PDB file of N, CA and C in Angstrom:
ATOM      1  N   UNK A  61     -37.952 -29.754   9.650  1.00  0.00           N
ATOM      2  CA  UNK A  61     -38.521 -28.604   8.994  1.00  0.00           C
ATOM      3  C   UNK A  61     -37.707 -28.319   7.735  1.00  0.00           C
ATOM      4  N   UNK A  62     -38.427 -27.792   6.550  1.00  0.00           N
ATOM      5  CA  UNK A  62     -37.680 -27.559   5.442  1.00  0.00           C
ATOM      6  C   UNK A  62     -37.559 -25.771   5.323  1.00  0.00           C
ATOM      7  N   UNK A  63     -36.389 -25.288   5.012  1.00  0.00           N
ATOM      8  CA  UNK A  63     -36.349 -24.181   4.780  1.00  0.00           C
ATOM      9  C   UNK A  63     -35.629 -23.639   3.656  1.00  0.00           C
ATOM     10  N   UNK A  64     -36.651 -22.870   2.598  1.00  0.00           N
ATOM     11  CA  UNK A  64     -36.131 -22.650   1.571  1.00  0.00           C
ATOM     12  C   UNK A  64     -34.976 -21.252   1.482  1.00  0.00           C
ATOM     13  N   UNK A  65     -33.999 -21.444   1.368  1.00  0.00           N
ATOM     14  CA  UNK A  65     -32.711 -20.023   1.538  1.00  0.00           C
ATOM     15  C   UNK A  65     -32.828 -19.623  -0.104  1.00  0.00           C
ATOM     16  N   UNK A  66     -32.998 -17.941   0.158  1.00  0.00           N
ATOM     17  CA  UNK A  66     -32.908 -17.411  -1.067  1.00  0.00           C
ATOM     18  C   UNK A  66     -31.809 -16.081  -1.334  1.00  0.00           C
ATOM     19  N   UNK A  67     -30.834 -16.392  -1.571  1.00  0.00           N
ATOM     20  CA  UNK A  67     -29.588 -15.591  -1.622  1.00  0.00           C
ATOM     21  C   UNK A  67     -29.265 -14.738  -2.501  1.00  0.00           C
ATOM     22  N   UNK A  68     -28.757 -13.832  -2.609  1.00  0.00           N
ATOM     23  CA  UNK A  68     -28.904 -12.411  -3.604  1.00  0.00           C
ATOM     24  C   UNK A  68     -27.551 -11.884  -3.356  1.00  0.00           C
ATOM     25  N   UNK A  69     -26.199 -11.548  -4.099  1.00  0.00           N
ATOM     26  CA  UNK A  69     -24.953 -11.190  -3.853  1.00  0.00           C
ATOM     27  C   UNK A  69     -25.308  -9.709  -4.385  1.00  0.00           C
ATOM     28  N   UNK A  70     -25.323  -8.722  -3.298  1.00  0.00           N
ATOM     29  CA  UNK A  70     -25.454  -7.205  -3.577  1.00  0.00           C
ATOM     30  C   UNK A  70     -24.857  -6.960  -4.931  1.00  0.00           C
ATOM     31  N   UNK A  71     -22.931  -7.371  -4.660  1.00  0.00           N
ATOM     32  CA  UNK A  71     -22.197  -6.408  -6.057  1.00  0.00           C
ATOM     33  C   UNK A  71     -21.693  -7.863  -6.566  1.00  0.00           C
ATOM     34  N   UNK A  72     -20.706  -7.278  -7.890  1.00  0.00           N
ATOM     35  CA  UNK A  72     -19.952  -8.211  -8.452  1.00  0.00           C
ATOM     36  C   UNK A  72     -19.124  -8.890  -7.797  1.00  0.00           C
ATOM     37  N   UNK A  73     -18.568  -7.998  -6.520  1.00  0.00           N
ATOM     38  CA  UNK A  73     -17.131  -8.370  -5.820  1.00  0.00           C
ATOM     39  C   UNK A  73     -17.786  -9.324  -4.989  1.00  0.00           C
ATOM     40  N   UNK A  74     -19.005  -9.080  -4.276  1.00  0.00           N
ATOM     41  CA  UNK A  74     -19.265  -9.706  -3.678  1.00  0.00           C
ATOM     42  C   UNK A  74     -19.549 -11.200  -4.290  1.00  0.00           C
ATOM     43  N   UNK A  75     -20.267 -11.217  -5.499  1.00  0.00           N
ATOM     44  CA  UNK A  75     -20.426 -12.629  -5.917  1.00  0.00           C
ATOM     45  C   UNK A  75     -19.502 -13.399  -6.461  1.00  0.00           C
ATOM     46  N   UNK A  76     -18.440 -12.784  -7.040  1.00  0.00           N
ATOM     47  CA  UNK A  76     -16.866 -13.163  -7.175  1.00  0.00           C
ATOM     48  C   UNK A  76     -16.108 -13.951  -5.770  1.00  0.00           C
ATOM     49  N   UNK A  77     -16.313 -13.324  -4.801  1.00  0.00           N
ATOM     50  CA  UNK A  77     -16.020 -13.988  -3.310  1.00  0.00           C
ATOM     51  C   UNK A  77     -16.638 -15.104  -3.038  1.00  0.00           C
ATOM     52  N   UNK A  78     -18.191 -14.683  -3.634  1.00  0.00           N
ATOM     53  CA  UNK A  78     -18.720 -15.958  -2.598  1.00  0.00           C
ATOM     54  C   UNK A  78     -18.705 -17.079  -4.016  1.00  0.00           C
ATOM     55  N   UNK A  79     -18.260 -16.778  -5.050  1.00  0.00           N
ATOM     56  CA  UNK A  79     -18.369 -18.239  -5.683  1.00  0.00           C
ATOM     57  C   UNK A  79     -17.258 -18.875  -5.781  1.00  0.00           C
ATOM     58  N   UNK A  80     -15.789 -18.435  -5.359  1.00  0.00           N
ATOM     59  CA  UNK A  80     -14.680 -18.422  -4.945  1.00  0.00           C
ATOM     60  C   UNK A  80     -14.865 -19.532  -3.733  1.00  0.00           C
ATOM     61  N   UNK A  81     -15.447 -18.462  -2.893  1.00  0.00           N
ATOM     62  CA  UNK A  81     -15.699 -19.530  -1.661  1.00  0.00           C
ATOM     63  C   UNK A  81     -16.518 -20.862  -1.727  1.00  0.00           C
ATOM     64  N   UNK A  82     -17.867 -20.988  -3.022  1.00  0.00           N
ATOM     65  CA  UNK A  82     -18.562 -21.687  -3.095  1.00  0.00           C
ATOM     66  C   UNK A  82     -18.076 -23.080  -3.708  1.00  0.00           C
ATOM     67  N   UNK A  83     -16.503 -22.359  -4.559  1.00  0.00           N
ATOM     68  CA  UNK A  83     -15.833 -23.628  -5.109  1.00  0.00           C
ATOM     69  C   UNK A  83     -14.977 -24.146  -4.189  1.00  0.00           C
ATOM     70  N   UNK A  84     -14.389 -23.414  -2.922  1.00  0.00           N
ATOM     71  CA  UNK A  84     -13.878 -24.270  -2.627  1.00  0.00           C
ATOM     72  C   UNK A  84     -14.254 -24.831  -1.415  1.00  0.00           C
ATOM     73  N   UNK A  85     -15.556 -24.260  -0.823  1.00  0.00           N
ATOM     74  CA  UNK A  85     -15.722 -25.140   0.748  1.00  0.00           C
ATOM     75  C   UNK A  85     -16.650 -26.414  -0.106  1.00  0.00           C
ATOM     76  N   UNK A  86     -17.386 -25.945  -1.077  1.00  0.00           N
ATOM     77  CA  UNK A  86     -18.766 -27.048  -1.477  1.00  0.00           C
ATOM     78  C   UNK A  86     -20.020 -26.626  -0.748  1.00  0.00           C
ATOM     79  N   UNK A  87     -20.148 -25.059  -0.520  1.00  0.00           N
ATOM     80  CA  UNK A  87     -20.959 -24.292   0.339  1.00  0.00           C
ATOM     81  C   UNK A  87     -22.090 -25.435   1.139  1.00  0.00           C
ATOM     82  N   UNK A  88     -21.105 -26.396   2.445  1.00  0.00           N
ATOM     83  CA  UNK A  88     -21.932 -27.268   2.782  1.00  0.00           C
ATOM     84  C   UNK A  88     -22.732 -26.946   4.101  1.00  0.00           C
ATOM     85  N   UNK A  89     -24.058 -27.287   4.508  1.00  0.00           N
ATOM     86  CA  UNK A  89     -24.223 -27.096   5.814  1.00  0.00           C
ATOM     87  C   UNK A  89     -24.049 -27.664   6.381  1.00  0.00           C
ATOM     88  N   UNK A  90     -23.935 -26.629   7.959  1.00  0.00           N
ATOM     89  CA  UNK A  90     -23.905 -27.399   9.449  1.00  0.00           C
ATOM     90  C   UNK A  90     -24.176 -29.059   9.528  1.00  0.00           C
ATOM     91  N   UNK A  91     -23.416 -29.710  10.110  1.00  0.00           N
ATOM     92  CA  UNK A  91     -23.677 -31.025  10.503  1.00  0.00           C
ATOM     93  C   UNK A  91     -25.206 -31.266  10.833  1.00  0.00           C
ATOM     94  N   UNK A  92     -25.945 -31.909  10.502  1.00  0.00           N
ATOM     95  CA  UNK A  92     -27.544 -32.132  11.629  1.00  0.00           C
ATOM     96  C   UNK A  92     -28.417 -31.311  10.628  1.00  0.00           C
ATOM     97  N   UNK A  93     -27.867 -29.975   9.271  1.00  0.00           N
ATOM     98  CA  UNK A  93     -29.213 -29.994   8.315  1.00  0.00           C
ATOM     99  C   UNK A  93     -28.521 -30.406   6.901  1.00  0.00           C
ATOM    100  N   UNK A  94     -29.376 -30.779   6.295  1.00  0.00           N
ATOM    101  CA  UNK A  94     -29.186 -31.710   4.965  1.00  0.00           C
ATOM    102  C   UNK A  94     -29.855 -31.101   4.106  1.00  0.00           C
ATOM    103  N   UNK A  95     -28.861 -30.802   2.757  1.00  0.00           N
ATOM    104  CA  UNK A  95     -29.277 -30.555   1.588  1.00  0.00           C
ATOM    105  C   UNK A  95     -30.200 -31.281   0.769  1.00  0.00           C
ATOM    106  N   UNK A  96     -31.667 -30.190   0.776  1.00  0.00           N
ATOM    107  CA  UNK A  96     -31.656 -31.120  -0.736  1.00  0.00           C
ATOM    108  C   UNK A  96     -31.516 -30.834  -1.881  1.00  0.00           C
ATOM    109  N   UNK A  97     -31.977 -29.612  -2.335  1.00  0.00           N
ATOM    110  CA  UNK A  97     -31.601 -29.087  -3.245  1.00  0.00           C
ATOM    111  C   UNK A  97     -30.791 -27.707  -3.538  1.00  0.00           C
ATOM    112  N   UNK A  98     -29.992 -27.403  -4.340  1.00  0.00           N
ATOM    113  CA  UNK A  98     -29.780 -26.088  -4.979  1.00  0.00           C
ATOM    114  C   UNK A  98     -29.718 -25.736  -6.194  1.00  0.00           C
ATOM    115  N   UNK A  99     -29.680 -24.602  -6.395  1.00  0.00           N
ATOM    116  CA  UNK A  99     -30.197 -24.023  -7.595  1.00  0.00           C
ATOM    117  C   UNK A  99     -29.822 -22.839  -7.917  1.00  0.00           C
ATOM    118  N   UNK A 100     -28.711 -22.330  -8.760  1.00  0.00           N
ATOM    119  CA  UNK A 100     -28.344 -21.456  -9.226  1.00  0.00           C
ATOM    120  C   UNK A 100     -28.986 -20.708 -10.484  1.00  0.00           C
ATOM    121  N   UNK A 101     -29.219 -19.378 -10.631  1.00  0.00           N
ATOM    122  CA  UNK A 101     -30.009 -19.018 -11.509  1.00  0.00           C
ATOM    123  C   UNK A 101     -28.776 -17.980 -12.714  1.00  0.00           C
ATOM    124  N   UNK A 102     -28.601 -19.065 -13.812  1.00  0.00           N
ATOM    125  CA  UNK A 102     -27.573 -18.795 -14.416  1.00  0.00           C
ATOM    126  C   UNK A 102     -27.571 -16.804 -14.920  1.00  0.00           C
ATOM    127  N   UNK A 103     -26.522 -16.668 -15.037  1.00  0.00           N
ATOM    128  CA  UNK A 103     -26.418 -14.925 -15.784  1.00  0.00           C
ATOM    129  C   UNK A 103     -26.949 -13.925 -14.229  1.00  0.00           C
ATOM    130  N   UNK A 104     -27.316 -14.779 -13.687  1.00  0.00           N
ATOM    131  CA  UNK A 104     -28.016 -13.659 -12.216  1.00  0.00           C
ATOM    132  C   UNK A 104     -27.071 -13.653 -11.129  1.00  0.00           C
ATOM    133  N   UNK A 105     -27.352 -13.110  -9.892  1.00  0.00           N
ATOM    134  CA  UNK A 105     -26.334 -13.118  -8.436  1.00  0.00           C
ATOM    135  C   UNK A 105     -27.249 -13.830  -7.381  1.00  0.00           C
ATOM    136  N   UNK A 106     -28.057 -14.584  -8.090  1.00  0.00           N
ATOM    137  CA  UNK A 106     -29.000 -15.279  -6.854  1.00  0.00           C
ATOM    138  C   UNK A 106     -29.069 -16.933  -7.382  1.00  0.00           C
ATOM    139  N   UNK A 107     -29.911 -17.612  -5.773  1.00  0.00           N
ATOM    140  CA  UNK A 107     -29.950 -18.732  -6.560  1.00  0.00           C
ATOM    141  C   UNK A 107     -30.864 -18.958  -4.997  1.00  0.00           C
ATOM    142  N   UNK A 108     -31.032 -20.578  -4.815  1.00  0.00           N
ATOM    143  CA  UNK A 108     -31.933 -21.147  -4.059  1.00  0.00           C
ATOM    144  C   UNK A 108     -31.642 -22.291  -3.026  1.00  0.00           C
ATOM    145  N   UNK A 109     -31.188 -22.513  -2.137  1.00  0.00           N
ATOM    146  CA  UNK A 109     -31.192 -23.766  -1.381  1.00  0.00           C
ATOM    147  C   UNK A 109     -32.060 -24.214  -0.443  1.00  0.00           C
ATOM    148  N   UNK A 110     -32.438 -25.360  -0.851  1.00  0.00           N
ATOM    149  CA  UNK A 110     -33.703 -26.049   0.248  1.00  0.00           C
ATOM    150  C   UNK A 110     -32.878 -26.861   0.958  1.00  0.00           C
ATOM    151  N   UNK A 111     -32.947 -27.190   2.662  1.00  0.00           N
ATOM    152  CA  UNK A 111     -32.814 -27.307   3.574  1.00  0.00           C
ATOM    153  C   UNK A 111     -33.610 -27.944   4.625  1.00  0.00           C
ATOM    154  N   UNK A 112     -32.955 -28.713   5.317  1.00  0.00           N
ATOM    155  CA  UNK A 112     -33.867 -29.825   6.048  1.00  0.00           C
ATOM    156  C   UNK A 112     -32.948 -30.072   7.359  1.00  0.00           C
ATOM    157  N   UNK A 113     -33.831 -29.217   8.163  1.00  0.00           N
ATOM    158  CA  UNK A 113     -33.243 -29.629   9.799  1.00  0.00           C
ATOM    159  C   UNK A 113     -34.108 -28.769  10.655  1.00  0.00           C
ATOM    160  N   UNK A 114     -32.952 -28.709  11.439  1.00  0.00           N
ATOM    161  CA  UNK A 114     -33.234 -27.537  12.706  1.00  0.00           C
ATOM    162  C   UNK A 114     -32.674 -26.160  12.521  1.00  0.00           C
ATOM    163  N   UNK A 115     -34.116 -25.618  12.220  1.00  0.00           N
ATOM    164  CA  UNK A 115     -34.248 -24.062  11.908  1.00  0.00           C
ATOM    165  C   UNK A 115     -32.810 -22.995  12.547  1.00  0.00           C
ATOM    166  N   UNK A 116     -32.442 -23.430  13.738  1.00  0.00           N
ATOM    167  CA  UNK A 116     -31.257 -22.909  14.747  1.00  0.00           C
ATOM    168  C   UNK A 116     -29.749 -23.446  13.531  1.00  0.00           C
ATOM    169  N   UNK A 117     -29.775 -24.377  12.749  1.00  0.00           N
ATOM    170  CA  UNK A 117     -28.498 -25.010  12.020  1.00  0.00           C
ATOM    171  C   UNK A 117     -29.043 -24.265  10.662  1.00  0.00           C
ATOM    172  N   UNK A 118     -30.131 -23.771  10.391  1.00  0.00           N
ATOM    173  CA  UNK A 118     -30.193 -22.608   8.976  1.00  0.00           C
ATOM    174  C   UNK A 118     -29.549 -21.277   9.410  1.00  0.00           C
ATOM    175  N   UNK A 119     -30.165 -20.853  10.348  1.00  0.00           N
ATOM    176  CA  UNK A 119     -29.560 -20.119  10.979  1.00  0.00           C
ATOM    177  C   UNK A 119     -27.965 -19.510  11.143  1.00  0.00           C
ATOM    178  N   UNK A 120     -27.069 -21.252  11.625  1.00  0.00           N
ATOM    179  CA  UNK A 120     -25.789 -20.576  11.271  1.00  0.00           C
ATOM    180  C   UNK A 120     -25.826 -20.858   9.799  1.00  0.00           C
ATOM    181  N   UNK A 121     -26.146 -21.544   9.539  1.00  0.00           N
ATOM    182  CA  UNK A 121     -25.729 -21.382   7.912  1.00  0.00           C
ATOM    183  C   UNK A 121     -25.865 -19.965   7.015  1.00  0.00           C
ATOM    184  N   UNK A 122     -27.329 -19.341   7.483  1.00  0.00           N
ATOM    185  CA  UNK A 122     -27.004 -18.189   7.002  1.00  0.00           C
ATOM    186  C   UNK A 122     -25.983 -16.929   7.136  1.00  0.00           C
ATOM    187  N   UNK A 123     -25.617 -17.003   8.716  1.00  0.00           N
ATOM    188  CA  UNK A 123     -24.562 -16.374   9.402  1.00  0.00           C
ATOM    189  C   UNK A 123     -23.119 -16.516   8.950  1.00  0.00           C
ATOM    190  N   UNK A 124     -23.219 -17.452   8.062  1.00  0.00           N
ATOM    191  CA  UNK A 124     -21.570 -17.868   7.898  1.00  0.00           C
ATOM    192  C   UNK A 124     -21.637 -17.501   6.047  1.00  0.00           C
ATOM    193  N   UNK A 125     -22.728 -16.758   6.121  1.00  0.00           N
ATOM    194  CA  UNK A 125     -22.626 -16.313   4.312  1.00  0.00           C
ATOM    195  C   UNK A 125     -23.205 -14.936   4.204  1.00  0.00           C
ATOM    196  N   UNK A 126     -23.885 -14.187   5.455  1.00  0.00           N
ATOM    197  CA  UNK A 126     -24.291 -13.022   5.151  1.00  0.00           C
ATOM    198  C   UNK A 126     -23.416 -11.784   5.162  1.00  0.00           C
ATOM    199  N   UNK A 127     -22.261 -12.220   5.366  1.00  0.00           N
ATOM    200  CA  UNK A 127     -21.102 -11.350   5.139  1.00  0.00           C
ATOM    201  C   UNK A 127     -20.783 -11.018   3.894  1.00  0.00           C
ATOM    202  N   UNK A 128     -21.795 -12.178   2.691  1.00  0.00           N
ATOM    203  CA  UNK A 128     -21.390 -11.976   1.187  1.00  0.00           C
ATOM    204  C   UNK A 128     -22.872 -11.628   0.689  1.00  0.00           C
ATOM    205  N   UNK A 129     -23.337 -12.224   1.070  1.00  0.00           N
ATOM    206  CA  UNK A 129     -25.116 -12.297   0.646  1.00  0.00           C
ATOM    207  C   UNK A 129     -26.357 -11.780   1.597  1.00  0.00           C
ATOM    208  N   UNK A 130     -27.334 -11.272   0.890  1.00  0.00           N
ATOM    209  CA  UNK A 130     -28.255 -11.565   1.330  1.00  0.00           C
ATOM    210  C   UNK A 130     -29.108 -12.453   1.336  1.00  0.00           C
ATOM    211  N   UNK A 131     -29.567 -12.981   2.342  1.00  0.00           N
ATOM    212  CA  UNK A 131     -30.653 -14.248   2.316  1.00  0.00           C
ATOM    213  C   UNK A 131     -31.775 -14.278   3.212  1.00  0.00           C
ATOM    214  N   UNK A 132     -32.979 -14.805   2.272  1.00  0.00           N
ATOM    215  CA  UNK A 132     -33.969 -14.738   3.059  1.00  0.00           C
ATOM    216  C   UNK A 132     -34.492 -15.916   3.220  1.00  0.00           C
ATOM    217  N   UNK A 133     -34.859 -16.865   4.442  1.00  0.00           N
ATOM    218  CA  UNK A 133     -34.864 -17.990   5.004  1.00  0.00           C
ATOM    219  C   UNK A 133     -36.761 -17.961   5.233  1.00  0.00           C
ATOM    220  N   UNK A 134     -37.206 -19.102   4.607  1.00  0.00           N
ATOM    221  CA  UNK A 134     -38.785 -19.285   4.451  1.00  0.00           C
ATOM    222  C   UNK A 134     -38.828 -20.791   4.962  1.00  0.00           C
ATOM    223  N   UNK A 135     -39.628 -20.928   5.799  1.00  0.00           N
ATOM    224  CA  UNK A 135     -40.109 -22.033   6.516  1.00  0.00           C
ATOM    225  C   UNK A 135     -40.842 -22.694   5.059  1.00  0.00           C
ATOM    226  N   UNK A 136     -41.217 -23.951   4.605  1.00  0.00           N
ATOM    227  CA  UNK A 136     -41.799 -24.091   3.074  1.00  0.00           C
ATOM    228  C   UNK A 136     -42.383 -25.866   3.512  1.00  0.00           C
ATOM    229  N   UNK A 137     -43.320 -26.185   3.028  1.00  0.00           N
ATOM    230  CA  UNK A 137     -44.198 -27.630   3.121  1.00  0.00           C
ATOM    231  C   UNK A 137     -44.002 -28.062   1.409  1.00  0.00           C
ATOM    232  N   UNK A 138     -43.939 -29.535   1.672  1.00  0.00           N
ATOM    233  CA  UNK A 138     -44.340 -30.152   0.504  1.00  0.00           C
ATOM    234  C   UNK A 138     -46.131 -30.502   0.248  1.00  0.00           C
ATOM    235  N   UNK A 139     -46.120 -30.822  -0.943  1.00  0.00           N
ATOM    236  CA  UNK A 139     -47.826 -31.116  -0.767  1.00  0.00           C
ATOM    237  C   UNK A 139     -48.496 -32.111   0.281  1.00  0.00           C
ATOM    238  N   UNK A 140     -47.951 -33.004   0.446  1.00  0.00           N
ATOM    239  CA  UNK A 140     -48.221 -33.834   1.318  1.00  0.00           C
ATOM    240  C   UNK A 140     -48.886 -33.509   2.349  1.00  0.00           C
ATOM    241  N   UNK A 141     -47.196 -32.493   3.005  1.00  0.00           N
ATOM    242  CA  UNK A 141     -47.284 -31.425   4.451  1.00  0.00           C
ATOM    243  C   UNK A 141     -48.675 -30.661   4.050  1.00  0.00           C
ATOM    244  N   UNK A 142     -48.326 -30.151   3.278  1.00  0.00           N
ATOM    245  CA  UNK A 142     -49.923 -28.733   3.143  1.00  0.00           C
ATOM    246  C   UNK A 142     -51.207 -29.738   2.885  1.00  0.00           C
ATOM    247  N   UNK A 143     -50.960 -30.689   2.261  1.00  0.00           N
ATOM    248  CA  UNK A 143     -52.313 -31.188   1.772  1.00  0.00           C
ATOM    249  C   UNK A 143     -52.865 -31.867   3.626  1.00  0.00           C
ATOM    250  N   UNK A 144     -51.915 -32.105   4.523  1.00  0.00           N
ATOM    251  CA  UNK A 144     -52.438 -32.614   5.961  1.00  0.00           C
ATOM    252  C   UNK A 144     -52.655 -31.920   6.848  1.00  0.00           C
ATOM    253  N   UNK A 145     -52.087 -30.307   6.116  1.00  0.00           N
ATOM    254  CA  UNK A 145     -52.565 -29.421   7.340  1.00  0.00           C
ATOM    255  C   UNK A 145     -53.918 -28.890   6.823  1.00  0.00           C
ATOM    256  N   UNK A 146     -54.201 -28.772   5.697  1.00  0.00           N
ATOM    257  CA  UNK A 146     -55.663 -28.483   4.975  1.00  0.00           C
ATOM    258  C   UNK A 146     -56.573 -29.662   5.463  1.00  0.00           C
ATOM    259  N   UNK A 147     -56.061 -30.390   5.682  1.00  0.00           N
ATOM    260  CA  UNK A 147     -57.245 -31.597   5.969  1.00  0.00           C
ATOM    261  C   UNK A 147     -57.295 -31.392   7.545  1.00  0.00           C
ATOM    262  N   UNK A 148     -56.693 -30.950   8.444  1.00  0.00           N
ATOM    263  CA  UNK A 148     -56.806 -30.607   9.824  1.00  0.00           C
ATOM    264  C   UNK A 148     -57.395 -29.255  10.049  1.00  0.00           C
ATOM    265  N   UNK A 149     -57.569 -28.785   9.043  1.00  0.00           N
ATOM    266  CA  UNK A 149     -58.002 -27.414   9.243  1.00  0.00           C
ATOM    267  C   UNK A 149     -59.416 -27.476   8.804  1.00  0.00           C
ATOM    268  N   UNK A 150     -59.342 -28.487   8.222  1.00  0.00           N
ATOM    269  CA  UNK A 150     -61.326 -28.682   7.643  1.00  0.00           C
ATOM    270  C   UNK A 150     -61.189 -28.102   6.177  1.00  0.00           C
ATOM    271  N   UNK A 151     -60.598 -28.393   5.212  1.00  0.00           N
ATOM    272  CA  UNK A 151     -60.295 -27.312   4.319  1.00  0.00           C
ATOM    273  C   UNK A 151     -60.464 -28.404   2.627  1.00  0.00           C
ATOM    274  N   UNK A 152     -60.945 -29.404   3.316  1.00  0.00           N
ATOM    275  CA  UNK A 152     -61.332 -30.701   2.311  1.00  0.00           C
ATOM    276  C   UNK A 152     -62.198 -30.043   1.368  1.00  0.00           C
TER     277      UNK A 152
END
């Protein structure tokens, strides 16, 4: 499953911490989900990581950063995915 994480650092202090922290762990996930992308949205306190595993390993991942951030975790399909569930749905 892919899950898109969308993170938002309330204050300054807070995004000062977590990019502190972001330089030095390599803000990596849990063993078992795999990055694919991220995306920082320059001059802002937010940014984007897409994610590929088991929904339970986003999970801690978010847990081990919501002490700095907020994040909101979206289940997300590629076209492929959507274009095969439209075709199972009769939606041709």
């Amino acid at each position: 499953m892919k899950i898109m994480l969308r993170w938002k650092f309330p204050t300054d202090d807070t995004y000062t911490t977590g990019m502190k922290q972001f330089l030095k762990t390599g803000g990596h996930p849990p063993e078992g989900l795999t990055t694919i992308g991220r995306w920082h949205a320059p001059g802002s306190k937010y940014g984007f990581h897409l994610v590929e595993g088991d929904p339970l390993l986003a999970a801690e991942l978010c847990a081990q950063w919501s002490p700095l951030a907020d994040i909101e975790a979206t289940p997300v399909l590629d076209d492929a995915e959507a274009a095969s569930a439209l075709r199972k749905a009769g939606r041709e």
